[in-house]
Structures are given as structure tokens and as C-alpha cells.
């Protein structure tokens, strides 16, 4: 019986805080059997992960998928480099954009989509400290406005 829908395995919450997201891509990922079994247990970490384009192929580096608990000598290496599966025109677009400067490829999330493991990959630009402070101030202001509107609707003020 085939799975339907989308089941999130891991998200990179710091990515949206540390980077300005310019473009988002969905990529498949080439895995070995024990990696998929470990992912089905919900174990993965995108904290230090990033992607690079080498010789016309996109590689995901720094992704940590722990060894499968019931694995044997055939277990995988937890931090090995994994190939991402994208269309050729998408790879060419990424090469062009990343060469423009100050742009990097960051994984935002990893999930099962109809039984296949997918990675949401973002072309991003690093934020400076003042950009982060501005974003936090803007979010705080939006939160205050929402609270005030809620209070007025309830008749508290």
C-alpha cells in the first residue's frame, strides 16, 4: 500500500532566520536503504547542512542521518555527501545564480512525498545582524497589532 500526502521528517528553522530566501526548489535525494529506514523513524538533522554544485551535479553536505538502529555492517555513514536529483535546467539556473555572489543553497526541510524522500532547497542570501533585528522588530509589531485587534473584537478596550 503506497503512502499518500506529505510527512515532514526534519526542518531547518534557523535557515529563515539567518538567510533571506530568494527561490525555493524541490529536489529528490539519492539514499541507501538504511538511510530511508532511519528517516522513517523520524531521525535527521539539517542544522549544518548546505548544498554545492560540482561538475553539473548538486550535492547535499553536512546532513546528519543517524545509523539505523537495527542495521548491521551494511549501515551507512551518518554524514556522507548525498546527491540531489534536479532537472538539468534547474541545476543550470542554480549555477548561474550562485556565481552572482553571496548566494548559497540551504535545505529548508526534508519530507516524504508519496513515499519518496524530498528536500526543499532554497537559494538564499545571508542576513546581517541588523537585518535580523529589523525582522524581529517587524514580527513583534505585527504580533502587537494582532493582539490589539483581538482585544478590540472581544470588547476589552
Short mmCIF file of C-alpha atoms in Angstrom, two decimals:
data_model
loop_
_atom_site.label_atom_id
_atom_site.label_comp_id
_atom_site.label_asym_id
_atom_site.label_seq_id
_atom_site.Cartn_x
_atom_site.Cartn_y
_atom_site.Cartn_z
CA UNK A 1 0.00 0.00 0.00
CA UNK A 2 1.51 3.31 -1.09
CA UNK A 3 1.67 6.32 1.22
CA UNK A 4 -0.16 9.49 0.18
CA UNK A 5 0.47 13.06 1.19
CA UNK A 6 3.40 14.78 2.80
CA UNK A 7 5.08 13.77 6.07
CA UNK A 8 7.76 16.16 7.34
CA UNK A 9 10.91 14.47 8.67
CA UNK A 10 13.07 17.47 9.61
CA UNK A 11 13.06 21.25 9.23
CA UNK A 12 15.83 23.83 9.36
CA UNK A 13 14.22 26.56 11.46
CA UNK A 14 17.38 28.66 11.68
CA UNK A 15 17.59 28.96 7.88
CA UNK A 16 14.79 31.52 7.63
CA UNK A 17 16.35 33.49 10.48
CA UNK A 18 19.91 33.51 9.11
CA UNK A 19 19.11 33.83 5.39
CA UNK A 20 16.84 35.78 3.06
CA UNK A 21 15.11 33.17 0.90
CA UNK A 22 15.21 34.12 -2.79
CA UNK A 23 13.96 30.98 -4.54
CA UNK A 24 12.77 27.52 -3.44
CA UNK A 25 13.23 24.18 -5.22
CA UNK A 26 12.02 20.65 -4.52
CA UNK A 27 14.68 18.00 -5.07
CA UNK A 28 14.82 14.26 -4.74
CA UNK A 29 17.70 12.74 -2.84
CA UNK A 30 19.73 9.59 -3.59
CA UNK A 31 19.79 7.43 -0.44
CA UNK A 32 20.73 3.90 0.55
CA UNK A 33 18.27 1.52 2.24
CA UNK A 34 19.34 2.02 5.85
CA UNK A 35 19.10 5.80 5.44
CA UNK A 36 15.47 5.54 4.36
CA UNK A 37 14.70 3.24 7.29
CA UNK A 38 16.31 5.71 9.70
CA UNK A 39 14.31 8.56 8.14
CA UNK A 40 11.09 6.57 8.56
CA UNK A 41 11.89 6.57 12.30
CA UNK A 42 11.90 10.38 12.04
CA UNK A 43 15.61 10.88 12.65
CA UNK A 44 17.53 13.54 10.70
CA UNK A 45 19.22 16.88 11.32
CA UNK A 46 19.52 19.72 8.82
CA UNK A 47 21.37 22.04 11.22
CA UNK A 48 24.76 22.18 9.48
CA UNK A 49 23.56 21.12 6.03
CA UNK A 50 24.24 23.01 2.80
CA UNK A 51 24.33 22.18 -0.88
CA UNK A 52 27.02 22.68 -3.51
CA UNK A 53 27.09 22.40 -7.30
CA UNK A 54 30.08 20.36 -8.50
CA UNK A 55 30.61 19.42 -12.15
CA UNK A 56 26.94 19.87 -13.08
CA UNK A 57 25.58 17.89 -10.10
CA UNK A 58 24.10 19.14 -6.83
CA UNK A 59 25.41 17.58 -3.61
CA UNK A 60 23.97 17.88 -0.10
CA UNK A 61 26.70 18.09 2.54
CA UNK A 62 26.53 18.10 6.32
CA UNK A 63 23.14 16.37 6.55
CA UNK A 64 23.12 14.05 9.54
CA UNK A 65 21.07 10.86 9.25
CA UNK A 66 21.97 8.61 12.20
CA UNK A 67 22.73 4.96 11.64
CA UNK A 68 19.72 2.65 11.53
CA UNK A 69 19.19 1.15 14.98
CA UNK A 70 18.61 -2.40 13.66
CA UNK A 71 21.29 -2.15 10.96
CA UNK A 72 24.29 -4.41 10.58
CA UNK A 73 27.65 -3.98 8.90
CA UNK A 74 25.74 -2.58 5.89
CA UNK A 75 24.83 0.61 7.80
CA UNK A 76 25.57 3.95 6.16
CA UNK A 77 27.94 6.71 7.23
CA UNK A 78 25.86 9.35 9.10
CA UNK A 79 27.35 12.48 7.47
CA UNK A 80 28.15 11.26 3.97
CA UNK A 81 27.65 13.50 0.94
CA UNK A 82 24.35 12.78 -0.80
CA UNK A 83 23.36 13.58 -4.38
CA UNK A 84 20.31 15.74 -5.00
CA UNK A 85 18.14 14.98 -8.02
CA UNK A 86 17.12 18.06 -10.02
CA UNK A 87 16.33 18.77 -13.66
CA UNK A 88 19.23 19.99 -15.77
CA UNK A 89 17.67 23.42 -16.35
CA UNK A 90 17.20 23.86 -12.59
CA UNK A 91 20.86 22.98 -11.98
CA UNK A 92 21.96 25.47 -14.67
CA UNK A 93 19.79 28.13 -13.07
CA UNK A 94 21.34 27.40 -9.65
CA UNK A 95 24.87 27.57 -11.08
CA UNK A 96 24.12 30.96 -12.65
CA UNK A 97 22.57 32.40 -9.50
CA UNK A 98 25.20 31.07 -7.10
CA UNK A 99 28.01 32.54 -9.23
CA UNK A 100 26.41 36.01 -8.98
CA UNK A 101 27.86 36.12 -5.48
CA UNK A 102 26.85 35.93 -1.82
CA UNK A 103 24.20 33.31 -2.51
CA UNK A 104 24.13 29.82 -1.09
CA UNK A 105 21.97 26.70 -1.26
CA UNK A 106 20.33 25.84 2.06
CA UNK A 107 17.95 22.93 2.76
CA UNK A 108 14.77 24.17 4.47
CA UNK A 109 13.04 20.86 5.12
CA UNK A 110 13.10 17.15 4.37
CA UNK A 111 9.90 15.17 3.93
CA UNK A 112 8.23 12.12 2.45
CA UNK A 113 6.07 12.94 -0.56
CA UNK A 114 4.03 9.94 -1.69
CA UNK A 115 6.63 7.59 -0.22
CA UNK A 116 9.67 9.32 -1.74
CA UNK A 117 12.14 11.44 0.24
CA UNK A 118 12.27 15.05 -0.95
CA UNK A 119 14.34 18.05 0.14
CA UNK A 120 13.08 21.63 -0.03
CA UNK A 121 16.16 23.53 -1.17
CA UNK A 122 16.41 27.34 -1.08
CA UNK A 123 18.65 29.74 -2.92
CA UNK A 124 19.41 32.18 -0.14
CA UNK A 125 21.44 35.23 0.76
CA UNK A 126 22.95 35.59 4.22
CA UNK A 127 21.46 38.22 6.54
CA UNK A 128 23.50 40.72 8.50
CA UNK A 129 22.79 41.31 12.21
CA UNK A 130 20.83 44.50 11.52
CA UNK A 131 18.60 42.62 9.04
CA UNK A 132 17.81 40.05 11.74
CA UNK A 133 16.99 42.80 14.25
CA UNK A 134 14.70 44.50 11.74
CA UNK A 135 12.86 41.24 11.07
CA UNK A 136 12.41 40.59 14.80
CA UNK A 137 11.11 44.15 15.34
CA UNK A 138 8.67 43.78 12.43
CA UNK A 139 7.36 40.45 13.74
CA UNK A 140 6.97 41.94 17.23
CA UNK A 141 4.97 44.88 15.81
CA UNK A 142 2.73 42.53 13.81
CA UNK A 143 2.13 40.45 16.95
CA UNK A 144 1.15 43.56 18.94
CA UNK A 145 -1.27 44.69 16.21
CA UNK A 146 -2.88 41.24 16.11
CA UNK A 147 -3.28 41.21 19.90
CA UNK A 148 -4.79 44.70 19.93
CA UNK A 149 -7.26 43.80 17.18
CA UNK A 150 -8.23 40.68 19.13
CA UNK A 151 -8.78 42.72 22.30
CA UNK A 152 -10.98 45.23 20.49
CA UNK A 153 -13.05 42.47 18.87
CA UNK A 154 -13.63 40.93 22.29
CA UNK A 155 -14.62 44.32 23.71
CA UNK A 156 -11.80 44.53 26.23
CA UNK A 157 -10.75 48.04 25.14
#
